[in-house]
Amino acid sequence: MIEDVTLTLFSTKAAENIDEKLIRQSVAKKLCCTESDINALILKKKSLDARHGKVKYHLRYRVFTGKDFPESENNSQFIPSYRVVASENPVIIVGSGPAGLFAALKLLEQGVKPIVIERGSSASKRKRSIAEISRSQTLNSDCNYCFGEGGAGMFSDGKLFTRSTKRGNPNQIYRVLHYFGASKGILTDAHPHIGTDILPGIIQNITAKIIELGGQVLFDTRCIDFVTDGKIVQGVKIQHLDTNLEEEIKGLAVILATGHSATDIYKLISKYSNESLEAKTFAMGVRVEHPRGIIDGIQYHGRQLREKLPAAEYRLITQVEQRGVYSFCMCPGGLVVPSATTNDGLVVNGMSPSSRSTKWSNSAVVVEVRPEDIPQEFIQGEPAFAGLNFRTYVEEQAKKNGLEQKAPCQRLTDFLAQRTSETLPESSYTPGLISSRLDLWLPKHISSRLKIGFSEFNKQMKGFITEQALLIAPETRTSTPVRILRNKQTYECLGLKGLYPAGEGSGYSGGIVSSAIDGEKVAEAILQRIKY
């Protein structure tokens, strides 16, 4: 017999160091059986609940009391069936983020050769480019927090929690990541998290596997054009950035997994098929940073110190004048980082190491922006690019109100009071901060909704509004403002056959796991078409 049993532990020490004997006793009591009747216990989910003034852990187990124990229930087990593909016909993948890499792994399962094109550098070289942003205020527009091995998610926290369960099975993505080096905890935690210090190693392991089996990963290589026959994409034209040499590569199909920041790719598609693009809803706002102790104190009701609880999370959402205002990519015990991709603008993002142990906690707080909210001046005859043009404008305004990579910033209390911050508290943002009246230059329909939203959030988390909280601007890359239209069954671009948009840049996913799922689905559609 198989039963699912949930136990609640009020001792955080007991939850972190699970006493298996105690668990078996508790389960047997719940099921009205003896301990000897229990054949196997598998931890399926662990979550921390700090609501209602009490801190407790919920542990959900799958319990087997019969003689048979199906191996498929062991959710830590992933046995790959990748094949050697060196001499096989290729599928070209543009982008090495989660959509691109998981598409490549899916192709390897069926013996199809992936050729991954990545404009940014390998992880080790990419780290040096990122360090230069803070050290010398120098931004490499092809290799930064958004571009390079692993994509934008590699250096932005590594959160795996997703609600996109209708698209596919997130647990399968967790199993693959665990196989390539992620901790076993991601298989059971309610809000699984890898950490920006651990994720690069996992991504490098995936890349190494692709190369080991005969696939190719071309770093510092930009896709500059499609190779076409009419409206059929047969390959890509690439430029090797270290030599400036150009060449054409043809394949069975081209997967576009370029992420939310590759604006040049949207312009490239527009050149061939402008009808394949449409504007979509996205969100923009600021990143709010608190001293971690303030957020922990609010969420744990003052119990965080004596019980040594992990850095606290929060999720906030409200409606202001028919638009959503919400927290996004909350990074407990994390850092605020520079995420621009051009030297003309400024963008910030957040990340956390696996320990979540810094002195700060931060989150984006953003306002929903629908196509109809964008001023007419940004449409410029191309409705599909209205949101992209508007996003660029806000990032350029931030640059004008900042200095090099130093970001414009205002205390939360000063933002609400519409006054200049005469001083700024210590921050995790290493390039530096410039005091700025965000309330004066952020678009009014965003700043006005943020003010109301923050007041609502303070009702949900009393103490959220404090002079120690900083607003660092802008947060603009929550998702792409453009969608590449594709067939719902075949995943092929509607206007360009042979081209398969995937991941965040396609406009159909957001975050590591949903993008990985989307990459797998696109690869499966291609495999079905070529009948492997």
Coordinates of C-alpha atoms in Angstrom, one line a residue:
M1 CA 0.0 0.0 0.0
I2 CA 1.2 3.6 -0.8
E3 CA 0.2 6.5 1.5
D4 CA 1.2 10.2 1.5
V5 CA 1.7 11.5 5.1
T6 CA 2.4 15.0 6.2
L7 CA 4.2 15.7 9.5
T8 CA 4.6 19.0 11.2
L9 CA 7.7 19.7 13.3
F10 CA 7.9 22.7 15.6
S11 CA 11.6 22.2 16.3
T12 CA 13.7 23.7 13.5
K13 CA 16.7 21.7 14.8
A14 CA 14.7 18.5 14.3
A15 CA 13.7 19.5 10.8
E16 CA 17.2 20.3 9.7
N17 CA 18.7 17.1 11.2
I18 CA 15.9 14.7 10.6
D19 CA 15.7 11.8 13.1
E20 CA 14.6 8.9 10.9
K21 CA 13.5 6.8 13.9
L22 CA 11.3 9.6 15.2
I23 CA 9.8 10.0 11.7
R24 CA 9.1 6.3 11.4
Q25 CA 7.4 6.3 14.8
S26 CA 5.3 9.4 13.9
V27 CA 4.3 7.9 10.5
A28 CA 3.3 4.6 12.0
K29 CA 1.2 6.3 14.6
K30 CA -0.6 8.3 11.8
L31 CA -1.2 5.2 9.8
C32 CA -2.2 3.1 12.8
C33 CA 0.4 0.5 11.9
T34 CA 3.7 -0.8 13.4
E35 CA 7.1 0.5 12.4
S36 CA 7.9 -3.0 10.9
D37 CA 5.0 -2.6 8.5
I38 CA 6.8 0.4 6.9
N39 CA 8.8 -0.9 3.9
A40 CA 10.1 2.5 2.8
L41 CA 9.9 6.3 3.5
I42 CA 10.6 8.8 0.8
L43 CA 10.7 12.5 1.6
K44 CA 8.8 14.3 -1.2
K45 CA 8.5 17.8 0.0
K46 CA 9.8 20.1 2.9
S47 CA 8.6 23.6 3.5
L48 CA 9.0 26.2 6.2
D49 CA 5.9 27.9 7.5
A50 CA 6.3 31.1 9.5
R51 CA 2.7 32.3 9.4
H52 CA 0.5 33.2 12.4
G53 CA 3.4 33.8 14.8
K54 CA 4.6 30.2 14.8
V55 CA 7.6 28.7 13.0
K56 CA 7.2 25.1 11.8
Y57 CA 8.3 22.7 9.1
H58 CA 5.9 20.6 7.1
L59 CA 7.4 17.3 5.8
R60 CA 5.5 15.2 3.3
Y61 CA 6.5 11.6 2.9
R62 CA 5.5 8.8 0.6
V63 CA 5.1 5.7 2.7
F64 CA 5.3 2.1 1.3
T65 CA 3.8 -0.6 3.5
G66 CA 3.6 -3.3 0.9
K67 CA 6.3 -5.7 -0.2
D68 CA 7.1 -4.1 -3.5
F69 CA 9.0 -0.8 -3.8
P70 CA 8.9 0.7 -7.3
E71 CA 12.3 2.3 -8.1
S72 CA 10.5 5.0 -10.1
E73 CA 9.4 6.5 -6.8
N74 CA 13.0 7.3 -5.9
N75 CA 12.9 10.9 -7.2
S76 CA 16.6 11.4 -6.7
Q77 CA 17.4 9.0 -9.5
F78 CA 18.0 10.1 -13.1
I79 CA 19.7 7.7 -15.5
P80 CA 20.7 9.5 -18.7
S81 CA 20.5 7.9 -22.1
Y82 CA 22.7 10.3 -24.0
R83 CA 24.3 9.1 -27.2
V84 CA 27.5 9.9 -29.1
V85 CA 26.6 12.4 -31.9
A86 CA 29.8 13.6 -33.5
S87 CA 29.0 12.3 -37.0
E88 CA 25.2 13.2 -36.9
N89 CA 23.4 16.0 -38.7
P90 CA 23.1 19.0 -36.4
V91 CA 20.4 21.1 -34.9
I92 CA 21.6 24.7 -34.2
I93 CA 20.8 26.2 -30.8
V94 CA 21.3 30.0 -30.4
G95 CA 21.8 30.7 -26.7
S96 CA 23.2 28.6 -23.8
G97 CA 20.7 29.4 -21.1
P98 CA 18.4 26.8 -19.6
A99 CA 16.2 26.6 -22.7
G100 CA 19.2 26.1 -25.0
L101 CA 21.1 23.6 -22.8
F102 CA 18.0 21.4 -21.9
A103 CA 17.1 21.4 -25.6
A104 CA 20.6 20.2 -26.3
L105 CA 20.4 17.4 -23.7
K106 CA 17.0 16.3 -25.2
L107 CA 18.6 16.1 -28.6
L108 CA 21.5 14.0 -27.2
E109 CA 19.0 11.5 -25.9
Q110 CA 17.9 10.8 -29.5
G111 CA 21.3 10.9 -31.1
V112 CA 21.0 14.4 -32.7
K113 CA 24.0 16.6 -32.7
P114 CA 23.5 20.0 -31.0
I115 CA 25.6 23.0 -32.0
V116 CA 25.2 25.7 -29.4
I117 CA 26.0 29.3 -30.4
E118 CA 26.7 31.6 -27.4
R119 CA 27.6 35.3 -27.9
G120 CA 29.0 35.4 -24.4
S121 CA 32.0 33.7 -22.9
S122 CA 32.5 30.5 -20.9
A123 CA 31.8 30.6 -17.2
S124 CA 35.4 31.3 -16.1
K125 CA 35.9 34.1 -18.6
R126 CA 32.4 35.4 -18.0
K127 CA 33.2 35.8 -14.2
R128 CA 36.1 38.1 -15.1
S129 CA 33.9 40.3 -17.3
I130 CA 31.4 40.5 -14.5
A131 CA 34.0 41.5 -12.0
E132 CA 35.2 44.3 -14.2
I133 CA 31.7 45.9 -14.0
S134 CA 32.3 46.7 -10.3
R135 CA 36.1 47.0 -10.4
S136 CA 36.4 49.5 -13.3
Q137 CA 32.8 50.3 -14.3
T138 CA 33.5 48.5 -17.6
L139 CA 30.7 46.7 -19.4
N140 CA 31.2 44.1 -22.1
S141 CA 28.0 44.2 -24.1
D142 CA 28.4 40.6 -25.2
C143 CA 29.5 39.1 -21.9
N144 CA 27.8 40.2 -18.7
Y145 CA 25.2 39.2 -16.2
C146 CA 22.7 38.5 -19.1
F147 CA 25.0 37.0 -21.8
G148 CA 27.4 34.1 -21.5
E149 CA 27.5 30.4 -20.6
G150 CA 24.3 29.6 -18.6
G151 CA 22.4 32.6 -19.7
A152 CA 20.9 35.3 -17.4
G153 CA 19.9 32.8 -14.7
M154 CA 23.5 31.7 -14.0
F155 CA 24.4 34.8 -12.0
S156 CA 21.0 35.7 -10.8
D157 CA 20.3 33.5 -7.8
G158 CA 19.4 30.0 -9.2
K159 CA 15.8 29.9 -7.9
L160 CA 14.0 26.9 -9.3
F161 CA 10.5 27.3 -7.9
T162 CA 7.9 27.5 -10.7
R163 CA 4.1 27.5 -11.2
S164 CA 4.4 26.4 -14.8
T165 CA 3.4 22.8 -14.1
K166 CA 1.0 22.6 -17.0
R167 CA 3.8 22.9 -19.5
G168 CA 5.7 19.9 -18.2
N169 CA 7.2 18.2 -15.2
P170 CA 9.5 20.4 -13.1
N171 CA 10.6 17.4 -11.1
Q172 CA 12.3 16.0 -14.2
I173 CA 14.3 19.3 -14.5
Y174 CA 15.3 19.0 -10.8
R175 CA 16.5 15.4 -11.4
V176 CA 18.7 16.4 -14.3
L177 CA 20.2 19.3 -12.4
H178 CA 20.8 17.0 -9.4
Y179 CA 22.6 14.6 -11.8
F180 CA 24.9 17.3 -13.0
G181 CA 25.8 18.4 -9.4
A182 CA 22.9 20.2 -7.6
S183 CA 22.3 19.2 -4.0
K184 CA 19.7 16.6 -3.3
G185 CA 17.7 19.3 -1.4
I186 CA 16.3 20.7 -4.7
L187 CA 14.3 17.4 -5.1
T188 CA 12.3 18.0 -1.9
D189 CA 12.4 21.7 -0.9
A190 CA 9.1 23.5 -1.5
H191 CA 11.1 26.5 -2.9
P192 CA 14.2 24.8 -4.4
H193 CA 17.3 27.0 -4.8
I194 CA 20.8 26.3 -6.1
G195 CA 22.7 29.6 -5.5
T196 CA 24.7 31.7 -7.8
D197 CA 28.0 30.2 -6.4
I198 CA 27.0 26.6 -7.2
L199 CA 25.1 27.0 -10.5
P200 CA 28.1 27.8 -12.7
G201 CA 29.7 24.4 -11.9
I202 CA 26.5 22.6 -12.8
I203 CA 26.2 24.5 -16.1
Q204 CA 29.8 23.7 -16.9
N205 CA 29.1 20.0 -16.3
I206 CA 26.2 20.1 -18.8
T207 CA 28.4 21.9 -21.3
A208 CA 31.2 19.4 -20.8
K209 CA 28.7 16.5 -21.4
I210 CA 27.5 18.1 -24.7
I211 CA 31.1 18.4 -25.9
E212 CA 32.1 15.0 -24.7
L213 CA 29.4 13.3 -26.8
G214 CA 30.3 15.1 -30.0
G215 CA 28.2 18.2 -29.7
Q216 CA 29.6 21.7 -30.1
V217 CA 29.5 24.8 -27.9
L218 CA 30.8 27.9 -29.6
F219 CA 31.4 30.7 -27.1
D220 CA 32.2 34.4 -28.0
T221 CA 30.2 33.7 -31.2
R222 CA 27.3 35.9 -32.2
C223 CA 24.4 35.0 -34.5
I224 CA 24.2 37.9 -37.0
D225 CA 21.8 36.5 -39.6
F226 CA 19.8 33.6 -40.7
V227 CA 20.6 31.4 -43.7
T228 CA 17.3 31.2 -45.6
D229 CA 15.6 29.9 -48.6
G230 CA 12.6 32.2 -48.9
K231 CA 10.7 31.9 -45.6
I232 CA 12.5 28.7 -44.6
V233 CA 15.4 29.1 -42.1
Q234 CA 18.2 26.6 -43.0
G235 CA 20.9 27.8 -40.6
V236 CA 22.6 30.8 -39.2
K237 CA 25.4 33.2 -40.1
I238 CA 27.8 33.7 -37.2
Q239 CA 30.6 36.0 -36.2
H240 CA 33.5 34.8 -34.1
L241 CA 34.0 37.8 -31.8
D242 CA 37.7 37.1 -31.0
T243 CA 38.6 37.1 -34.7
N244 CA 35.7 38.9 -36.4
L245 CA 35.6 36.0 -38.9
E246 CA 32.1 35.1 -40.3
E247 CA 30.8 31.8 -41.5
E248 CA 27.5 30.0 -42.2
I249 CA 26.3 26.9 -40.4
K250 CA 23.4 24.8 -41.7
G251 CA 21.3 22.3 -39.7
L252 CA 18.1 20.4 -39.5
A253 CA 16.5 23.2 -37.6
V254 CA 17.4 26.4 -35.6
I255 CA 16.3 26.8 -32.0
L256 CA 16.3 30.5 -30.8
A257 CA 17.0 30.4 -27.0
T258 CA 18.4 33.9 -26.8
G259 CA 16.8 35.2 -23.6
H260 CA 15.0 38.4 -22.7
S261 CA 17.8 40.8 -23.5
A262 CA 18.9 39.9 -27.0
T263 CA 17.2 42.8 -28.7
D264 CA 19.2 42.4 -31.9
I265 CA 17.5 39.0 -32.5
Y266 CA 14.1 40.6 -32.5
K267 CA 15.3 43.1 -35.1
L268 CA 16.7 40.2 -37.1
I269 CA 13.4 38.4 -37.1
S270 CA 11.6 41.6 -38.1
K271 CA 13.8 41.9 -41.2
Y272 CA 12.4 38.6 -42.5
S273 CA 8.9 38.4 -40.9
N274 CA 7.7 41.4 -38.9
E275 CA 4.3 39.6 -38.6
S276 CA 6.0 36.9 -36.4
L277 CA 6.4 39.4 -33.6
E278 CA 3.9 41.0 -31.2
A279 CA 4.1 43.2 -28.1
K280 CA 3.3 41.5 -24.8
T281 CA 2.7 42.4 -21.2
F282 CA 5.8 42.7 -19.0
A283 CA 6.7 44.6 -15.8
M284 CA 9.1 47.3 -14.6
G285 CA 10.0 48.9 -11.4
V286 CA 12.8 49.0 -8.8
R287 CA 14.7 46.6 -6.6
V288 CA 14.1 47.1 -2.9
E289 CA 16.9 46.2 -0.5
H290 CA 16.5 45.8 3.3
P291 CA 19.0 44.8 5.9
R292 CA 18.3 41.1 6.2
G293 CA 17.6 41.3 9.9
I294 CA 14.5 43.5 9.2
I295 CA 12.9 41.0 6.8
D296 CA 13.8 38.1 9.1
G297 CA 12.4 39.8 12.1
I298 CA 9.1 40.6 10.3
Q299 CA 8.7 37.1 8.8
Y300 CA 9.8 35.1 11.9
H301 CA 8.3 37.4 14.5
G302 CA 11.6 37.9 16.3
R303 CA 12.5 34.2 16.5
Q304 CA 15.2 34.1 13.9
L305 CA 18.2 34.6 16.2
R306 CA 17.5 32.0 18.9
E307 CA 16.3 29.4 16.4
K308 CA 19.0 30.1 13.7
L309 CA 16.4 30.1 10.9
P310 CA 17.4 30.6 7.2
A311 CA 17.1 34.0 5.6
A312 CA 13.4 34.7 5.3
E313 CA 11.5 35.0 2.0
Y314 CA 8.5 37.0 1.1
R315 CA 6.0 37.2 -1.8
L316 CA 3.8 40.3 -2.1
I317 CA 1.1 41.2 -4.6
T318 CA -1.6 43.7 -4.9
Q319 CA -3.7 45.5 -7.5
V320 CA -3.4 49.2 -8.1
E321 CA -5.6 50.9 -10.7
Q322 CA -6.2 47.7 -12.6
R323 CA -2.5 46.7 -12.8
G324 CA -0.6 44.2 -10.8
V325 CA 2.1 45.4 -8.4
Y326 CA 4.2 42.6 -7.0
S327 CA 7.5 41.4 -5.7
F328 CA 9.6 39.3 -8.1
C329 CA 12.8 37.3 -7.8
M330 CA 13.1 37.8 -4.1
C331 CA 16.7 37.1 -2.9
P332 CA 17.0 36.4 0.8
G333 CA 20.5 37.0 2.1
G334 CA 21.5 38.2 -1.3
L335 CA 23.0 40.9 -3.4
V336 CA 21.9 43.5 -5.9
V337 CA 23.9 43.4 -9.1
P338 CA 24.3 45.4 -12.4
S339 CA 22.6 43.7 -15.3
A340 CA 22.8 46.1 -18.2
T341 CA 23.7 44.8 -21.7
T342 CA 24.7 48.1 -23.3
N343 CA 26.7 51.1 -22.1
D344 CA 23.7 53.4 -22.9
G345 CA 21.6 52.2 -20.0
L346 CA 21.5 50.9 -16.5
V347 CA 19.7 47.8 -15.2
V348 CA 19.7 46.0 -11.8
N349 CA 18.9 42.5 -10.7
G350 CA 19.3 40.4 -7.6
M351 CA 21.0 37.1 -6.7
S352 CA 21.8 35.0 -3.7
P353 CA 24.6 32.6 -2.9
S354 CA 23.6 29.0 -1.8
S355 CA 24.2 30.0 1.8
R356 CA 21.9 33.0 1.6
S357 CA 24.1 34.6 4.2
T358 CA 24.7 38.2 3.3
K359 CA 23.6 41.1 5.4
W360 CA 20.9 42.1 3.0
S361 CA 17.7 40.8 1.4
N362 CA 16.3 42.2 -1.8
S363 CA 13.5 41.8 -4.3
A364 CA 12.2 43.4 -7.4
V365 CA 9.0 45.3 -6.9
V366 CA 7.4 45.9 -10.3
V367 CA 4.3 47.2 -12.0
E368 CA 2.5 45.4 -14.8
V369 CA 2.9 47.2 -18.1
R370 CA 0.5 46.3 -20.8
P371 CA 0.9 47.3 -24.5
E372 CA -1.9 49.9 -24.1
D373 CA 0.1 51.6 -21.3
I374 CA 3.0 52.5 -23.5
P375 CA 3.0 56.1 -24.8
Q376 CA 2.5 56.6 -28.5
E377 CA 6.0 58.0 -29.0
F378 CA 7.5 54.6 -28.4
I379 CA 5.5 52.7 -31.1
Q380 CA 7.4 54.4 -34.0
G381 CA 5.4 52.6 -36.6
E382 CA 6.3 49.2 -35.1
P383 CA 3.7 48.1 -32.5
A384 CA 5.7 44.9 -31.7
F385 CA 8.7 47.0 -30.5
A386 CA 6.7 49.5 -28.3
G387 CA 7.6 47.8 -25.0
L388 CA 11.2 47.2 -26.1
N389 CA 11.5 50.9 -27.0
F390 CA 9.9 51.9 -23.7
R391 CA 12.2 49.6 -21.7
T392 CA 15.2 51.1 -23.5
Y393 CA 14.1 54.6 -22.6
V394 CA 13.7 53.9 -18.9
E395 CA 17.2 52.3 -18.8
E396 CA 18.7 55.3 -20.6
Q397 CA 17.0 57.6 -18.1
A398 CA 18.6 55.6 -15.3
K399 CA 22.0 56.0 -16.9
K400 CA 21.5 59.8 -17.0
N401 CA 20.5 59.8 -13.3
G402 CA 23.4 57.5 -12.3
L403 CA 27.1 57.5 -13.1
E404 CA 28.8 54.8 -15.3
Q405 CA 27.5 51.7 -13.5
K406 CA 26.6 53.5 -10.3
A407 CA 22.8 53.1 -10.0
P408 CA 20.3 55.8 -9.1
C409 CA 18.9 55.1 -5.6
Q410 CA 16.5 56.6 -3.0
R411 CA 15.4 55.6 0.5
L412 CA 12.0 54.1 0.4
T413 CA 10.7 56.6 2.9
D414 CA 12.0 59.5 0.8
F415 CA 10.5 58.0 -2.3
L416 CA 7.1 58.0 -0.6
A417 CA 7.6 61.5 0.8
Q418 CA 8.9 62.8 -2.6
R419 CA 12.2 64.2 -1.3
T420 CA 15.9 63.7 -1.9
S421 CA 17.8 61.2 0.1
E422 CA 20.6 63.3 1.7
T423 CA 22.4 60.1 2.8
L424 CA 22.3 56.5 1.7
P425 CA 22.8 53.4 4.0
E426 CA 25.3 50.7 3.2
S427 CA 24.3 48.5 0.3
S428 CA 25.3 45.2 -1.4
Y429 CA 25.4 46.9 -4.8
T430 CA 29.2 47.0 -5.4
P431 CA 29.5 49.4 -8.4
G432 CA 28.1 52.1 -6.1
L433 CA 24.9 54.2 -5.7
I434 CA 23.9 57.8 -6.7
S435 CA 21.2 59.6 -4.7
S436 CA 18.4 60.3 -7.1
R437 CA 14.7 61.4 -7.1
L438 CA 13.4 58.2 -8.6
D439 CA 9.9 59.6 -8.2
L440 CA 10.7 62.4 -10.7
W441 CA 12.1 60.4 -13.6
L442 CA 10.4 56.9 -13.4
P443 CA 7.3 56.9 -15.7
K444 CA 4.5 58.3 -13.7
H445 CA 2.1 55.4 -14.2
I446 CA 4.8 53.2 -12.6
S447 CA 6.0 55.4 -9.8
S448 CA 2.5 56.3 -8.7
R449 CA 1.4 52.6 -8.5
L450 CA 4.6 51.7 -6.7
K451 CA 3.8 54.3 -4.0
I452 CA 0.4 52.8 -3.4
G453 CA 1.8 49.2 -3.6
F454 CA 4.4 49.8 -1.0
S455 CA 1.8 51.2 1.4
E456 CA -0.3 48.0 0.8
F457 CA 2.8 45.8 1.4
N458 CA 3.5 47.5 4.7
K459 CA 0.0 46.3 5.8
Q460 CA 0.9 42.8 4.9
M461 CA 4.4 43.0 6.4
K462 CA 4.4 45.7 9.1
G463 CA 7.8 47.4 9.2
F464 CA 8.5 46.9 5.4
I465 CA 8.5 50.6 5.0
T466 CA 11.6 51.9 6.8
E467 CA 14.3 54.5 6.2
Q468 CA 16.8 51.6 6.0
A469 CA 15.1 50.2 2.9
L470 CA 16.7 51.3 -0.4
L471 CA 15.1 51.5 -3.8
I472 CA 17.7 50.8 -6.5
A473 CA 16.6 51.5 -10.1
P474 CA 15.6 50.3 -12.5
E475 CA 14.4 46.6 -12.6
T476 CA 13.3 46.2 -16.3
R477 CA 14.3 42.7 -17.3
T478 CA 11.6 40.7 -15.5
S479 CA 10.5 39.3 -18.9
T480 CA 10.7 40.2 -22.6
P481 CA 8.3 42.9 -23.9
V482 CA 8.1 41.0 -27.3
R483 CA 6.7 37.6 -28.2
I484 CA 7.8 35.5 -31.1
L485 CA 4.6 33.9 -32.5
R486 CA 4.8 30.2 -32.9
N487 CA 2.6 27.2 -33.7
K488 CA 1.0 25.8 -30.6
Q489 CA 1.5 22.2 -31.6
T490 CA 4.8 22.3 -33.6
Y491 CA 6.5 25.2 -31.7
E492 CA 7.7 26.5 -35.1
C493 CA 7.8 30.2 -35.7
L494 CA 4.6 31.2 -37.6
G495 CA 6.4 33.3 -40.2
L496 CA 9.7 31.4 -40.6
K497 CA 9.7 27.7 -41.1
G498 CA 12.7 25.8 -39.6
L499 CA 13.0 28.4 -36.7
Y500 CA 11.9 27.4 -33.2
P501 CA 11.7 30.1 -30.5
A502 CA 12.2 28.8 -27.0
G503 CA 12.6 30.0 -23.4
E504 CA 12.3 33.5 -22.0
G505 CA 13.3 35.3 -25.2
S506 CA 10.4 33.7 -27.1
G507 CA 7.9 35.2 -24.7
Y508 CA 6.5 31.8 -23.5
S509 CA 8.4 31.2 -20.3
G510 CA 10.1 32.9 -17.4
G511 CA 12.7 31.6 -15.0
I512 CA 15.1 28.7 -15.1
V513 CA 12.7 25.7 -14.8
S514 CA 9.9 26.9 -17.1
S515 CA 12.6 27.8 -19.7
A516 CA 14.2 24.4 -19.4
I517 CA 10.8 22.7 -19.8
D518 CA 10.2 24.9 -22.9
G519 CA 13.5 24.0 -24.4
E520 CA 12.8 20.3 -24.0
K521 CA 9.4 20.7 -25.6
V522 CA 10.8 22.5 -28.6
A523 CA 13.5 19.9 -29.0
E524 CA 10.9 17.1 -28.8
A525 CA 8.8 18.9 -31.5
I526 CA 11.9 19.0 -33.8
L527 CA 12.6 15.3 -33.1
Q528 CA 9.1 14.4 -34.0
R529 CA 9.4 16.4 -37.3
I530 CA 12.6 14.7 -38.3
K531 CA 11.3 11.4 -37.0
Y532 CA 14.2 10.3 -34.8

